Coordinates of C-alpha atoms in Angstrom, one line a residue:
Chain A
X148 CA 22.9 52.6 -18.4
X149 CA 19.5 51.0 -18.1
X150 CA 18.0 49.3 -15.0
X151 CA 15.1 46.9 -15.3
X152 CA 13.5 45.0 -12.4
X153 CA 11.2 42.0 -12.1
X154 CA 9.4 40.5 -9.1
X155 CA 9.8 37.2 -7.4
X156 CA 6.8 34.9 -7.0
X157 CA 5.2 32.4 -4.7
X158 CA 3.1 29.5 -6.0
X159 CA -0.2 29.5 -4.1
X160 CA -1.6 26.3 -5.5
X161 CA -0.6 23.4 -7.8
X162 CA 3.2 23.1 -7.7
X163 CA 4.3 19.6 -8.8
X164 CA 0.9 18.8 -10.3
X165 CA 1.6 21.5 -12.9
X166 CA 4.4 19.2 -14.2
X167 CA 1.6 16.7 -15.2
X168 CA -0.6 19.2 -16.9
X169 CA -2.7 20.4 -14.0
X170 CA -3.3 24.1 -13.4
X171 CA -1.4 26.2 -10.9
X172 CA -1.9 29.6 -9.3
X173 CA 1.1 31.8 -8.7
X174 CA 1.5 35.4 -7.4
X175 CA 4.2 37.9 -8.0
X176 CA 5.5 39.3 -4.7
X177 CA 6.7 42.8 -3.9
X178 CA 10.3 41.8 -3.7
X179 CA 12.2 42.4 -6.9
X180 CA 15.5 41.7 -8.7
X181 CA 17.2 44.7 -10.3
X182 CA 19.4 44.3 -13.3
X183 CA 21.5 47.2 -14.6
X184 CA 23.3 47.0 -18.0
X185 CA 25.9 49.4 -19.4
X186 CA 27.9 49.2 -22.6
X187 CA 31.5 48.3 -22.4
X188 CA 34.2 49.4 -24.9
X189 CA 35.2 45.7 -25.6
X190 CA 32.8 42.9 -26.4
X191 CA 32.9 41.0 -23.1
X192 CA 29.9 40.3 -20.9
X193 CA 30.8 41.0 -17.3
X194 CA 28.4 40.2 -14.5
X195 CA 28.6 41.4 -10.9
X196 CA 26.2 41.0 -8.0
X197 CA 25.8 42.8 -4.7
X198 CA 23.9 39.8 -3.5
X199 CA 25.4 36.3 -3.7
X200 CA 23.6 35.2 -6.9
X201 CA 24.2 31.4 -6.5
X202 CA 23.7 29.8 -9.9
X203 CA 22.4 33.1 -11.3
X204 CA 25.1 34.0 -13.7
X205 CA 24.3 31.4 -16.3
X206 CA 20.8 32.9 -16.5
X207 CA 22.2 36.4 -17.0
X208 CA 24.6 35.4 -19.7
X209 CA 22.0 33.2 -21.5
X210 CA 19.4 36.1 -21.3
X211 CA 21.9 38.5 -22.8
X212 CA 22.8 36.1 -25.6
X213 CA 19.1 35.4 -26.4
X214 CA 18.3 39.1 -26.5
X215 CA 21.2 39.6 -28.9
X216 CA 19.8 36.8 -31.1
X217 CA 16.3 38.2 -30.9
X218 CA 17.3 41.7 -31.8
X219 CA 20.1 40.8 -34.2
X220 CA 22.4 43.2 -32.4
X221 CA 25.1 42.8 -29.8
X222 CA 27.7 44.7 -27.7
X223 CA 29.9 44.3 -24.7
X224 CA 28.1 44.7 -21.4
X225 CA 28.6 45.3 -17.7
X226 CA 25.7 43.7 -15.9
X227 CA 25.0 44.3 -12.3
X228 CA 22.4 42.3 -10.3
X229 CA 20.8 43.2 -7.0
X230 CA 18.1 41.2 -5.3
X231 CA 15.5 41.9 -2.6
X232 CA 15.1 38.2 -1.9
X233 CA 17.4 35.2 -1.5
X234 CA 18.4 33.4 -4.7
X235 CA 17.8 29.6 -5.2
X236 CA 15.0 29.7 -2.5
X237 CA 12.2 28.8 -4.8
X238 CA 10.9 32.4 -5.1
X239 CA 11.6 32.6 -8.8
X240 CA 15.0 34.4 -8.9
X241 CA 16.0 32.6 -12.1
X242 CA 13.0 33.7 -14.1
X243 CA 13.1 37.2 -12.6
X244 CA 16.8 37.8 -13.3
X245 CA 16.3 36.4 -16.8
X246 CA 13.4 38.6 -17.7
X247 CA 14.9 41.7 -16.1
X248 CA 18.1 41.1 -18.0
X249 CA 16.3 40.7 -21.3
X250 CA 14.3 43.9 -20.9
X251 CA 17.3 45.9 -19.7
X252 CA 19.5 44.7 -22.5
X253 CA 16.8 45.2 -25.2
X254 CA 16.1 48.7 -23.8
X255 CA 19.8 49.6 -23.8
X256 CA 20.0 48.5 -27.5
X257 CA 16.9 50.5 -28.4
X258 CA 14.9 47.3 -29.2
X259 CA 11.2 47.0 -28.5
X260 CA 10.2 43.7 -26.9
X261 CA 6.6 43.2 -25.9
X262 CA 5.5 41.5 -22.7
X263 CA 4.5 38.3 -24.5
X264 CA 7.9 38.0 -26.1
X265 CA 9.6 38.8 -22.7
X266 CA 7.8 35.9 -21.1
X267 CA 8.6 33.6 -24.0
X268 CA 12.2 34.6 -24.1
X269 CA 12.5 34.3 -20.3
X270 CA 11.1 30.8 -20.5
X271 CA 13.6 30.0 -23.2
X272 CA 16.5 31.2 -21.0
X273 CA 15.3 28.9 -18.2
X274 CA 15.0 26.0 -20.6
X275 CA 18.4 26.6 -22.0
X276 CA 20.0 26.6 -18.6
X277 CA 17.9 24.0 -16.8
X278 CA 17.0 21.7 -19.7
X279 CA 13.3 21.9 -18.8
X280 CA 11.1 24.6 -17.1
X281 CA 7.5 25.4 -16.6
X282 CA 6.0 28.7 -18.0
X283 CA 4.9 29.6 -14.5
X284 CA 7.8 31.6 -13.2
X285 CA 8.6 33.5 -16.5
X286 CA 4.9 34.4 -16.9
X287 CA 4.5 35.7 -13.3
X288 CA 7.6 37.8 -13.2
X289 CA 6.7 39.3 -16.6
X290 CA 3.1 40.1 -16.0
X291 CA 2.9 40.5 -12.2
X292 CA -0.3 39.9 -10.2
X293 CA -2.0 36.6 -9.5
X294 CA -2.0 34.2 -12.5
X295 CA -3.8 31.1 -13.3
X296 CA -1.6 28.9 -15.4
X297 CA -2.9 25.9 -17.5
X298 CA 0.3 24.4 -18.8
X299 CA -1.0 22.0 -21.5
X300 CA -2.8 24.8 -23.3
X301 CA -0.1 27.4 -22.4
X302 CA -3.0 29.5 -21.0
X303 CA -2.2 32.3 -18.6
X304 CA -5.1 34.1 -17.0
X305 CA -5.0 37.0 -14.6
X306 CA -7.1 36.6 -11.5
X307 CA -8.4 39.8 -10.0
X308 CA -8.2 39.1 -6.3
X309 CA -8.2 41.0 -3.1
X310 CA -4.9 42.0 -1.7
X311 CA -3.3 38.9 -0.1
X312 CA -1.3 39.5 3.0
X313 CA 1.4 36.8 2.9
X314 CA 4.4 35.8 4.9
X315 CA 7.2 33.7 3.3
X316 CA 9.4 31.6 5.5
X317 CA 12.7 30.6 4.0
X318 CA 14.5 27.5 5.5
X319 CA 17.9 28.7 4.4
X320 CA 18.2 25.3 2.6
X321 CA 18.1 25.6 -1.2
X322 CA 15.8 22.9 -2.5
X323 CA 16.7 21.5 -5.8
X324 CA 13.6 21.7 -8.0
X325 CA 15.0 19.1 -10.4
X326 CA 15.6 16.6 -7.6
X327 CA 12.1 17.1 -6.1
X328 CA 10.4 16.8 -9.5
X329 CA 12.3 13.6 -10.1
X330 CA 11.3 12.3 -6.6
X331 CA 7.6 12.8 -7.5
X332 CA 8.1 11.1 -10.8
X333 CA 9.5 8.0 -9.2
X334 CA 6.8 7.9 -6.6
X335 CA 4.2 8.2 -9.3
X336 CA 5.7 5.4 -11.2
X337 CA 5.8 3.2 -8.0
X338 CA 2.2 3.9 -7.0
X339 CA 0.3 5.1 -10.1
X340 CA -3.1 4.2 -8.7
X341 CA -2.5 6.4 -5.7
X342 CA -0.2 9.3 -6.8
X343 CA -2.2 9.8 -10.1
X344 CA -5.3 10.7 -8.2
X345 CA -3.4 12.9 -5.7
X346 CA -2.0 14.9 -8.6
X347 CA -5.5 15.1 -10.2
X348 CA -6.9 16.2 -6.8
X349 CA -4.4 19.0 -6.6
X350 CA -5.7 20.2 -10.0
X351 CA -9.3 20.2 -8.7
X352 CA -8.1 22.1 -5.6
X353 CA -6.5 24.7 -7.8
X354 CA -9.7 25.2 -9.8
X355 CA -11.6 25.6 -6.5
X356 CA -9.1 28.1 -5.3
X357 CA -9.4 30.1 -8.5
X358 CA -13.1 30.5 -7.9
X359 CA -12.6 31.3 -4.3
X360 CA -10.0 34.0 -5.2
X361 CA -12.3 35.5 -7.8
X362 CA -15.2 35.7 -5.3
X363 CA -12.9 37.3 -2.7
X364 CA -13.2 34.3 -0.4
X365 CA -10.8 32.8 2.1
X366 CA -8.0 30.6 0.6
X367 CA -6.4 29.5 3.9
X368 CA -8.3 26.2 4.2
X369 CA -7.4 25.2 0.6
X370 CA -3.7 26.1 1.2
X371 CA -3.7 23.8 4.2
X372 CA -5.2 20.9 2.2
X373 CA -2.6 21.6 -0.6
X374 CA 0.2 21.4 2.0
X375 CA -0.9 17.9 3.1
X376 CA -1.1 16.8 -0.5
X377 CA 2.5 18.0 -1.1
X378 CA 3.5 16.1 2.0
X379 CA 1.9 13.0 0.5
X380 CA 4.1 13.5 -2.6
X381 CA 7.2 13.3 -0.4
X382 CA 8.5 16.9 -0.9
X383 CA 8.0 18.0 2.7
X384 CA 10.8 18.4 5.3
X385 CA 10.8 18.6 9.1
X386 CA 11.8 22.3 8.9
X387 CA 9.1 23.2 6.4
X388 CA 6.6 21.3 8.5
X389 CA 7.8 23.1 11.6
X390 CA 7.3 26.5 10.0
X391 CA 3.9 25.6 8.6
X392 CA 2.6 24.7 12.0
X393 CA 4.3 27.7 13.6
X394 CA 2.5 30.0 11.1
X395 CA -0.8 28.3 11.7
X396 CA -0.4 28.5 15.5
X397 CA 0.4 32.2 15.2
X398 CA -2.9 32.8 13.5
X399 CA -2.2 32.3 9.8
X400 CA -5.4 31.3 8.0
X401 CA -3.4 28.8 5.9
X402 CA 0.2 27.8 5.4
X403 CA 1.9 25.5 2.9
X404 CA 5.1 24.6 1.2
X405 CA 5.6 26.9 -1.8
X406 CA 7.6 25.8 -4.8
X407 CA 9.4 22.5 -5.2
X408 CA 9.9 21.7 -1.5
X409 CA 12.7 19.6 0.0
X410 CA 13.9 22.9 1.5
X411 CA 13.2 26.3 0.0
X412 CA 10.2 28.2 1.3
X413 CA 6.8 28.0 2.8
X414 CA 4.1 30.6 2.5
X415 CA 1.4 31.6 5.0
X416 CA -1.8 33.6 4.3
X417 CA -2.1 35.8 7.3
X418 CA -4.8 38.5 7.1
X419 CA -4.4 40.7 10.2
X420 CA -1.7 38.5 11.5
X421 CA 1.4 39.2 9.3
X422 CA 3.5 40.5 12.2
X423 CA 2.7 37.6 14.5
X424 CA 3.3 35.0 11.8
X425 CA 6.6 36.7 10.8
X426 CA 7.7 36.7 14.4
X427 CA 6.8 33.0 14.9
X428 CA 8.7 32.0 11.7
X429 CA 11.8 34.0 12.9
X430 CA 11.5 32.4 16.4
X431 CA 11.4 29.0 14.6
X432 CA 14.7 29.8 13.0
X433 CA 13.5 30.8 9.5
X434 CA 14.0 33.9 7.4
X435 CA 10.6 35.6 7.5
X436 CA 9.5 38.0 4.7
X437 CA 6.2 39.8 4.9
X438 CA 5.1 40.2 1.3
X439 CA 2.0 41.2 -0.7
X440 CA 0.9 40.6 -4.3
X441 CA 2.8 42.8 -6.7
X442 CA 0.7 44.0 -9.6
X443 CA 3.6 45.1 -11.7
X444 CA 5.7 42.7 -13.6
X445 CA 9.0 43.4 -15.3
X446 CA 9.6 47.1 -15.9
X447 CA 12.3 49.6 -16.8
X448 CA 13.3 51.5 -13.7
X449 CA 15.9 54.0 -15.0
X450 CA 17.1 54.8 -18.5
Chain B
X262 CA -11.3 -15.3 39.6
X263 CA -10.9 -15.2 35.8
X264 CA -8.4 -13.0 34.0
X265 CA -8.8 -12.2 30.3
X266 CA -6.7 -10.1 28.1
X267 CA -7.0 -8.3 24.8
X268 CA -4.4 -6.5 22.6
X269 CA -4.2 -2.8 21.6
X270 CA -4.1 -1.9 17.9
X271 CA -2.6 0.5 15.4
X272 CA -4.3 1.5 12.2
X273 CA -1.8 1.1 9.4
X274 CA -3.9 2.5 6.6
X275 CA -7.3 4.2 6.1
X276 CA -8.3 5.9 9.3
X277 CA -10.9 8.7 8.8
X278 CA -11.6 7.4 5.2
X279 CA -13.2 4.3 6.9
X280 CA -15.9 6.6 8.3
X281 CA -17.0 7.2 4.7
X282 CA -17.1 3.5 3.7
X283 CA -13.5 3.1 2.5
X284 CA -11.5 0.1 3.7
X285 CA -8.9 0.2 6.5
X286 CA -6.0 -2.0 7.6
X287 CA -5.4 -2.4 11.4
X288 CA -2.9 -4.5 13.3
X289 CA -3.2 -5.9 16.9
X290 CA 0.0 -5.0 18.8
X291 CA 1.8 -7.0 21.5
X292 CA 0.6 -4.7 24.3
X293 CA -2.4 -5.9 26.1
X294 CA -5.1 -4.9 28.6
X295 CA -5.8 -7.4 31.4
X296 CA -9.2 -7.6 33.1
X297 CA -9.7 -9.8 36.2
X298 CA -13.2 -10.5 37.5
X299 CA -14.2 -12.1 40.8
X300 CA -17.6 -12.7 42.4
X301 CA -18.7 -10.5 45.3
X302 CA -21.1 -11.4 48.0
X303 CA -23.4 -8.4 47.2
X304 CA -24.7 -7.3 43.8
X305 CA -22.4 -4.3 43.2
X306 CA -20.0 -3.8 40.3
X307 CA -16.7 -2.4 41.6
X308 CA -14.0 -1.4 39.2
X309 CA -10.3 -0.7 40.1
X310 CA -7.4 -0.1 37.9
X311 CA -3.6 -0.2 38.5
X312 CA -3.2 2.1 35.5
X313 CA -5.1 5.3 35.4
X314 CA -7.9 4.2 33.1
X315 CA -9.2 7.6 32.0
X316 CA -12.7 7.2 30.6
X317 CA -12.4 3.4 30.8
X318 CA -14.8 2.7 33.6
X319 CA -18.0 3.3 31.5
X320 CA -16.7 0.7 29.0
X321 CA -16.1 -1.8 31.8
X322 CA -19.5 -1.4 33.4
X323 CA -21.3 -1.4 30.0
X324 CA -19.4 -4.5 29.0
X325 CA -20.4 -6.3 32.3
X326 CA -24.1 -5.3 31.8
X327 CA -24.2 -6.4 28.2
X328 CA -22.6 -9.7 29.1
X329 CA -25.3 -10.2 31.8
X330 CA -28.0 -9.4 29.2
X331 CA -26.4 -11.8 26.6
X332 CA -26.2 -14.7 29.1
X333 CA -29.4 -13.9 31.0
X334 CA -27.4 -14.2 34.3
X335 CA -25.8 -11.7 36.7
X336 CA -23.9 -11.3 39.9
X337 CA -21.9 -8.8 41.9
X338 CA -18.4 -8.3 40.6
X339 CA -15.0 -7.0 41.5
X340 CA -13.2 -6.0 38.3
X341 CA -9.6 -5.1 38.1
X342 CA -8.0 -3.6 35.0
X343 CA -4.3 -3.4 34.1
X344 CA -2.9 -2.1 30.9
X345 CA 0.4 -2.3 29.1
X346 CA -0.3 0.8 27.0
X347 CA -1.6 4.3 27.8
X348 CA -5.4 4.7 27.7
X349 CA -7.1 7.3 25.4
X350 CA -4.0 7.3 23.2
X351 CA -5.7 6.0 20.1
X352 CA -4.3 2.5 20.6
X353 CA -7.8 0.9 21.1
X354 CA -7.9 0.7 24.9
X355 CA -11.7 1.1 24.9
X356 CA -12.3 -1.8 22.6
X357 CA -9.7 -4.0 24.3
X358 CA -11.0 -3.3 27.8
X359 CA -14.6 -4.0 26.6
X360 CA -13.8 -7.2 24.9
X361 CA -11.6 -8.5 27.7
X362 CA -14.3 -7.7 30.2
X363 CA -16.9 -9.5 28.2
X364 CA -14.8 -12.6 27.9
X365 CA -13.7 -12.6 31.6
X366 CA -17.2 -12.1 32.9
X367 CA -18.8 -14.7 30.6
X368 CA -16.1 -17.2 31.5
X369 CA -16.6 -16.6 35.2
X370 CA -20.3 -17.2 34.8
X371 CA -19.6 -20.4 32.8
X372 CA -21.1 -18.8 29.6
X373 CA -19.7 -19.7 26.2
X374 CA -19.3 -16.7 23.9
X375 CA -17.7 -17.2 20.5
X376 CA -15.3 -14.8 18.9
X377 CA -17.8 -13.4 16.5
X378 CA -20.2 -12.6 19.4
X379 CA -17.3 -11.1 21.4
X380 CA -16.5 -8.8 18.5
X381 CA -20.1 -7.9 18.0
X382 CA -20.7 -7.3 21.8
X383 CA -17.5 -5.3 22.1
X384 CA -18.7 -3.1 19.2
X385 CA -22.1 -2.7 21.0
X386 CA -20.3 -1.6 24.2
X387 CA -18.4 1.1 22.2
X388 CA -21.6 2.3 20.6
X389 CA -23.5 2.4 23.9
X390 CA -20.7 4.5 25.5
X391 CA -19.7 6.7 22.5
X392 CA -22.9 6.9 20.5
X393 CA -21.1 5.7 17.4
X394 CA -18.1 3.5 16.7
X395 CA -16.4 1.7 13.8
X396 CA -16.1 -2.1 13.9
X397 CA -12.3 -1.8 13.5
X398 CA -11.1 -1.7 17.1
X399 CA -13.5 -4.4 18.4
X400 CA -12.6 -6.7 15.5
X401 CA -8.8 -6.3 15.8
X402 CA -8.7 -6.7 19.6
X403 CA -11.0 -9.8 19.3
X404 CA -9.2 -11.6 16.4
X405 CA -5.6 -10.3 16.6
X406 CA -3.3 -10.1 13.6
X407 CA -3.5 -7.8 10.7
X408 CA -7.0 -7.2 9.5
X409 CA -8.5 -5.7 6.4
X410 CA -11.8 -4.0 7.2
X411 CA -14.5 -3.0 4.7
X412 CA -17.0 -1.1 6.8
X413 CA -20.0 -0.9 4.4
X414 CA -20.1 -4.7 4.0
X415 CA -19.0 -5.3 7.6
X416 CA -16.2 -7.5 6.1
X417 CA -13.2 -8.4 8.1
X418 CA -10.4 -10.3 6.4
X419 CA -7.2 -11.5 8.0
X420 CA -4.1 -10.6 6.0
X421 CA -1.2 -13.0 6.3
X422 CA 1.7 -10.7 6.4
X423 CA 5.4 -10.8 7.4
X424 CA 6.2 -9.7 10.9
X425 CA 6.0 -6.0 11.0
X426 CA 8.6 -4.2 13.3
X427 CA 6.8 -1.1 14.4
X428 CA 7.5 1.8 16.7
X429 CA 4.6 3.7 18.2
X430 CA 5.2 7.3 19.4
X431 CA 2.7 8.7 21.8
X432 CA 2.4 12.5 22.1
X433 CA 1.0 12.4 25.6
X434 CA -1.9 14.4 24.3
X435 CA -5.1 12.5 24.1
X436 CA -6.7 13.3 20.8
X437 CA -10.5 13.2 20.8
X438 CA -11.7 10.9 18.0
X439 CA -15.1 12.5 18.0
X440 CA -13.6 16.0 17.5
X441 CA -11.3 14.9 14.7
X442 CA -14.0 13.0 12.8
X443 CA -16.2 16.1 13.1
X444 CA -13.4 18.3 11.8
X445 CA -13.0 16.1 8.7
X446 CA -16.8 16.1 8.2
X447 CA -16.9 19.9 8.2
X448 CA -13.9 20.1 5.8
X449 CA -15.6 17.6 3.5
X450 CA -18.7 19.7 3.5
X451 CA -16.7 22.9 2.8
X452 CA -14.7 21.4 -0.1
X453 CA -16.6 18.3 -1.4
X454 CA -14.8 18.4 -4.8
X455 CA -11.4 18.2 -3.1
X456 CA -11.9 16.2 0.1
X457 CA -14.2 13.6 -1.5
X458 CA -11.3 12.6 -3.9
X459 CA -8.8 12.6 -1.0
X460 CA -10.9 10.2 1.0
X461 CA -11.4 8.0 -2.1
X462 CA -7.6 8.1 -2.7
X463 CA -7.0 6.9 0.8
X464 CA -9.3 3.9 0.0
X465 CA -7.3 3.1 -3.1
X466 CA -4.1 3.4 -1.1
X467 CA -5.4 0.9 1.4
X468 CA -6.2 -1.6 -1.3
X469 CA -2.7 -1.2 -2.7
X470 CA -1.3 -1.7 0.8
X471 CA -3.3 -4.9 1.2
X472 CA -1.8 -6.3 -1.9
X473 CA 1.7 -5.2 -0.9
X474 CA 1.3 -6.8 2.5
X475 CA 0.1 -10.0 1.0
X476 CA 3.1 -10.1 -1.3
X477 CA 5.5 -9.4 1.6
X478 CA 6.4 -6.1 0.1
X479 CA 7.5 -2.8 1.7
X480 CA 4.7 -0.7 3.1
X481 CA 6.8 2.3 4.2
X482 CA 6.3 4.4 1.1
X483 CA 2.5 3.9 1.3
X484 CA 2.5 4.9 5.0
X485 CA 4.3 8.1 4.1
X486 CA 1.7 8.9 1.4
X487 CA -1.1 8.1 3.8
X488 CA 0.4 10.5 6.4
X489 CA 0.4 13.4 3.9
X490 CA -3.3 12.6 3.0
X491 CA -4.1 12.7 6.8
X492 CA -2.3 16.1 7.0
X493 CA -4.5 17.3 4.1
X494 CA -7.6 16.3 6.1
X495 CA -6.4 18.6 8.9
X496 CA -5.8 16.0 11.6
X497 CA -2.1 16.6 11.9
X498 CA -0.3 18.5 14.7
X499 CA 3.1 20.0 15.0
X500 CA 4.1 17.3 17.5
X501 CA 2.9 14.4 15.4
X502 CA 4.7 15.9 12.4
X503 CA 7.9 16.3 14.4
X504 CA 7.8 12.6 15.5
X505 CA 7.0 11.4 12.0
X506 CA 10.1 13.2 10.6
X507 CA 12.2 12.2 13.5
X508 CA 11.3 8.5 12.8
X509 CA 12.0 8.8 9.1
X510 CA 15.4 10.6 9.8
X511 CA 16.3 7.7 12.1
X512 CA 15.8 5.2 9.3
X513 CA 12.1 4.3 9.5
X514 CA 10.9 3.1 6.1
X515 CA 7.6 4.9 6.7
X516 CA 5.9 6.8 9.4
X517 CA 2.4 8.2 9.8
X518 CA -0.3 9.4 12.2
X519 CA -2.2 6.4 13.5
X520 CA -5.8 6.7 14.6
X521 CA -7.8 9.9 14.7
X522 CA -4.9 12.4 15.0
X523 CA -5.1 15.8 16.7
X524 CA -2.8 14.3 19.3
X525 CA -2.6 10.6 20.1
X526 CA 0.0 8.5 18.4
X527 CA 2.1 8.0 15.3
X528 CA 3.5 4.8 14.1
X529 CA 6.7 4.0 12.3
X530 CA 7.6 0.9 10.2
X531 CA 11.2 0.3 11.0
X532 CA 12.7 -3.0 9.8
X533 CA 16.2 -3.3 11.4
X534 CA 15.9 0.2 12.9
X535 CA 13.5 -0.2 15.8
X536 CA 16.0 0.8 18.4
X537 CA 17.2 3.9 16.5
X538 CA 13.7 5.0 15.8
X539 CA 12.5 4.5 19.4
X540 CA 15.5 6.5 20.6
X541 CA 14.8 9.3 18.1
X542 CA 11.1 9.5 19.3
X543 CA 12.2 9.6 22.9
X544 CA 14.7 12.3 22.1
X545 CA 11.9 14.2 20.4
X546 CA 10.0 14.1 23.7
X547 CA 7.6 11.2 22.9
X548 CA 6.7 8.0 24.7
X549 CA 8.2 5.4 22.4
X550 CA 7.0 1.8 22.3
X551 CA 8.6 -0.9 20.2
X552 CA 5.8 -3.2 19.2
X553 CA 5.1 -6.0 16.7
X554 CA 2.0 -7.6 15.4
X555 CA 0.2 -9.7 17.9
X556 CA -1.4 -12.8 16.4
X557 CA -3.6 -13.6 19.3
X558 CA -6.7 -11.6 20.0
X559 CA -8.7 -11.7 23.2
X560 CA -8.0 -14.8 25.4
X561 CA -8.5 -16.2 28.9
X562 CA -5.2 -15.9 30.8
X563 CA -6.1 -17.6 34.2
X564 CA -9.2 -19.3 35.4

């Protein structure tokens, strides 16, 4: 049996704008998904999960198949999935489970797959299942750390940043990324002269944030601005807004929607106030998770 | 005795950006302030108010003095002020009470002051009391209707628009315009590359809204975008956000902060849903006012 794990992620800056070629900054978080694979005597692929992995099985089976294709080898497998964070919450469970499955399967079969290939294959799995996907999630879960992603050029750059004390607030409502992306597309078509500049401004904001992160500066203010710009794109909800203000009132330096919006999660940057912010988010009815940046991407845990 | 009245206003588009030379669109609303003036035997100016006119007296006395200067005449006055909307709520009570006082006083003294002079004098009163003021409020309360204001050129243009069924939600918290304007100034200085484009985008949005209004189109979507951009400037509050989402959930086509933010009011555009939206805002704890555009600016009521 081989167990591999890969971290979840939060997008710190640039979600939605990244769809239109603007850069984004994402961070792996210290909550992981664990995938264990074991050979079976027959040639079935059986997937079980301790956690309710809503919509996760297609990623697992697609990841197994793609790994078989890549290595030119195959076998029957029992796959077991466990997660330290809720699936379909915008924290990158699809990419994490895909990449962890690929590494576990390849490792079991004695194949050697480098990180670049893991990220590429993980992205392919997401594309196969969803039809379209950004390289953000698969890159972050593969490499870990804080990454600057420039989609047009397929550039991924690691940002050496101070430790970031974050608190994630989950609304318990699964936001559909596809729906929210479509919503922004329609808005952009309706008001090109307004929404175009907003998307471009998010890109500028992300570039500013990169510089601030590299200089060890304070990103809270920029997160707050980014939140408003996401609201202007129509991906906010009353609940997300409630949590964002609750976090700020509890002393977070910044708070914003993270990911596609329309539900899902928000993230707060809360140096010295993680406990207070987590409590405020719980009091507001959210699932609060204190997290920090995870330097390690996908890895083999046990072999 | 002479009674004059002048309407309150809501800003539909462009608040805060107007401070940086971008255009704004404001509408007079069918809630008025009434100012009655009567000669006294002595030369005192005595002001009373049925409504608690927080901070309103300086505007009344400055307006009386300026009218005396303008006409080269003076006398003792009893001034009585009544209002159909809460003062210091961002609905333009200062400008309305100033302009109504000027017209009532001038009319009592037999002076003839044209609308342009009324607007100009009203603006002067606001500048005298506050130190600085935009021409928006004094223009709207003087002329009534929906006005397009280009501050750099001191251009005021009337927009012929369909009737706009609006609902105003007052938080009960008086937002300080001065404080909020200062907050945006500091944010703009901290992040010029980001906040500059946001302010410019609000200007573009206002131009788009002008066209839509002139064509009798639907302004709700643009109001929602404008709301997010105001959030990004940091002038939102949890309460304003709560009301905005409550209004949208109750069927408003659009909802946004109106005025300086940090408290004060939000406004919803709610064709066919004014009652539902007003109820939702009340349920959320706000003071809800169903209003429509008031075509008539300052006028003499009784002489």
